[in-house]
């Protein structure tokens, strides 16, 4: 065979061993390996053309020797690097600085948990806008034109007709304007109010809005949905109660409480010894709201409720101060 005959394999092996043995870095060693053992090397090409046992044994012998030499030189280079480092006073056996793994913010974890529960009940998760028109945030929700919550002291105005939403309820309006009933939607997101930050107030906070619009919906559906949701979130033993309340966009309106998930209703510091924890507001969608978005209130009915996410996180983990969520102190956030 030509290639076999043309090459002096003893010389090839000696030359290769010399190159491998004198490589001073991993890169040099790799160059030698590619040159004498790589796919395009004379050795590899000759091996591909082998037809008889004798030449095969000869060439495979050369290959094994060279492979052993590469492995030996690799180990030697590693040892040399270690010795050099040690001479320079570097102890390479000291463990490295661990890289701490990040994780989702506690509020994001809870938001996703909430979304999963609603998805399981067949709701669409809505990504609402943090910027709303005055009409969406107030007028369409039939809020009183003179109500103090509209003032610049309570609400962040971007211009005369545009605000940072003060609650997630404007998402109800957008959902009803862009979807045809039946609508089952839940909208979690940031809301803004001009509050001075303290342990229980923040100018930025997270709410979740839930809206169901369909034929033949009753208040029992609202109660059942709220109960199912809070049982999924806090445990099957929970009970829910409704107290009459007022919101401009629901009639009748209620506030709902959940039996305390710390003491189970016995009474403790978290529930102020009442056994109940206030969770949020809810009600029957006011027919005027339906009219504002062009839905016929004689054909469709609906319920809505809203609640805060920080409150759930604070109660669940016994956190005393809301500001901790927004200050991004990793000593706090890293615990959840
Ligand atoms: N948007 C109300 C609030 O911020 C809560 C609410 C939502 C009440 C839906 C009724 C129905 O307090």
mmCIF file of N, CA and C and ligand atoms in Angstrom, residues 167 169 172 193 207 209 247 249-250 281-283 304-306, ligand 1:
data_model
loop_
_atom_site.group_PDB
_atom_site.id
_atom_site.type_symbol
_atom_site.label_atom_id
_atom_site.label_comp_id
_atom_site.label_asym_id
_atom_site.label_seq_id
_atom_site.Cartn_x
_atom_site.Cartn_y
_atom_site.Cartn_z
ATOM 1 N N UNK A 167 -56.107 50.437 40.814
ATOM 2 C CA UNK A 167 -56.531 49.075 41.144
ATOM 3 C C UNK A 167 -56.547 48.279 39.835
ATOM 4 N N UNK A 169 -59.125 46.861 38.623
ATOM 5 C CA UNK A 169 -60.480 46.834 38.060
ATOM 6 C C UNK A 169 -60.606 47.410 36.648
ATOM 7 N N UNK A 172 -61.063 44.859 34.052
ATOM 8 C CA UNK A 172 -62.424 44.347 33.792
ATOM 9 C C UNK A 172 -62.992 45.040 32.562
ATOM 10 N N UNK A 193 -50.804 54.034 44.074
ATOM 11 C CA UNK A 193 -51.582 55.067 44.774
ATOM 12 C C UNK A 193 -50.614 55.984 45.500
ATOM 13 N N UNK A 207 -52.213 43.714 42.909
ATOM 14 C CA UNK A 207 -53.580 43.212 43.106
ATOM 15 C C UNK A 207 -53.865 42.104 42.098
ATOM 16 N N UNK A 209 -57.308 40.791 39.968
ATOM 17 C CA UNK A 209 -58.708 41.029 39.640
ATOM 18 C C UNK A 209 -59.279 39.747 39.063
ATOM 19 N N UNK A 247 -68.782 49.134 46.699
ATOM 20 C CA UNK A 247 -67.870 49.542 45.623
ATOM 21 C C UNK A 247 -68.748 50.130 44.533
ATOM 22 N N UNK A 249 -68.722 49.902 41.425
ATOM 23 C CA UNK A 249 -68.938 49.117 40.201
ATOM 24 C C UNK A 249 -69.578 47.757 40.463
ATOM 25 N N UNK A 250 -69.941 47.496 41.717
ATOM 26 C CA UNK A 250 -70.639 46.233 42.008
ATOM 27 C C UNK A 250 -71.876 46.525 42.853
ATOM 28 N N UNK A 281 -62.266 42.662 48.197
ATOM 29 C CA UNK A 281 -63.596 43.139 47.864
ATOM 30 C C UNK A 281 -64.164 42.364 46.694
ATOM 31 N N UNK A 282 -65.506 42.345 46.622
ATOM 32 C CA UNK A 282 -66.147 41.573 45.564
ATOM 33 C C UNK A 282 -67.556 42.085 45.337
ATOM 34 N N UNK A 283 -68.216 41.548 44.341
ATOM 35 C CA UNK A 283 -69.611 41.904 44.144
ATOM 36 C C UNK A 283 -70.138 41.441 42.807
ATOM 37 N N UNK A 304 -67.275 39.950 40.230
ATOM 38 C CA UNK A 304 -65.870 40.355 40.200
ATOM 39 C C UNK A 304 -65.349 40.356 41.621
ATOM 40 N N UNK A 305 -64.099 40.059 41.771
ATOM 41 C CA UNK A 305 -63.458 40.284 43.074
ATOM 42 C C UNK A 305 -62.002 40.652 42.885
ATOM 43 N N UNK A 306 -61.468 41.296 43.927
ATOM 44 C CA UNK A 306 -60.081 41.736 43.857
ATOM 45 C C UNK A 306 -59.445 41.628 45.226
HETATM 46 N N1 LIG B 1 -60.928 47.311 43.052
HETATM 47 C C1 LIG B 1 -61.338 47.168 44.424
HETATM 48 C C2 LIG B 1 -60.252 47.750 45.344
HETATM 49 O O1 LIG B 1 -59.203 48.112 44.882
HETATM 50 C C3 LIG B 1 -61.551 45.699 44.790
HETATM 51 C C4 LIG B 1 -62.702 45.083 44.052
HETATM 52 C C5 LIG B 1 -62.492 44.395 42.898
HETATM 53 C C6 LIG B 1 -64.008 45.156 44.543
HETATM 54 C C7 LIG B 1 -63.543 43.783 42.206
HETATM 55 C C8 LIG B 1 -65.061 44.575 43.899
HETATM 56 C C9 LIG B 1 -64.816 43.882 42.730
HETATM 57 O O2 LIG B 1 -60.443 47.834 46.530
#
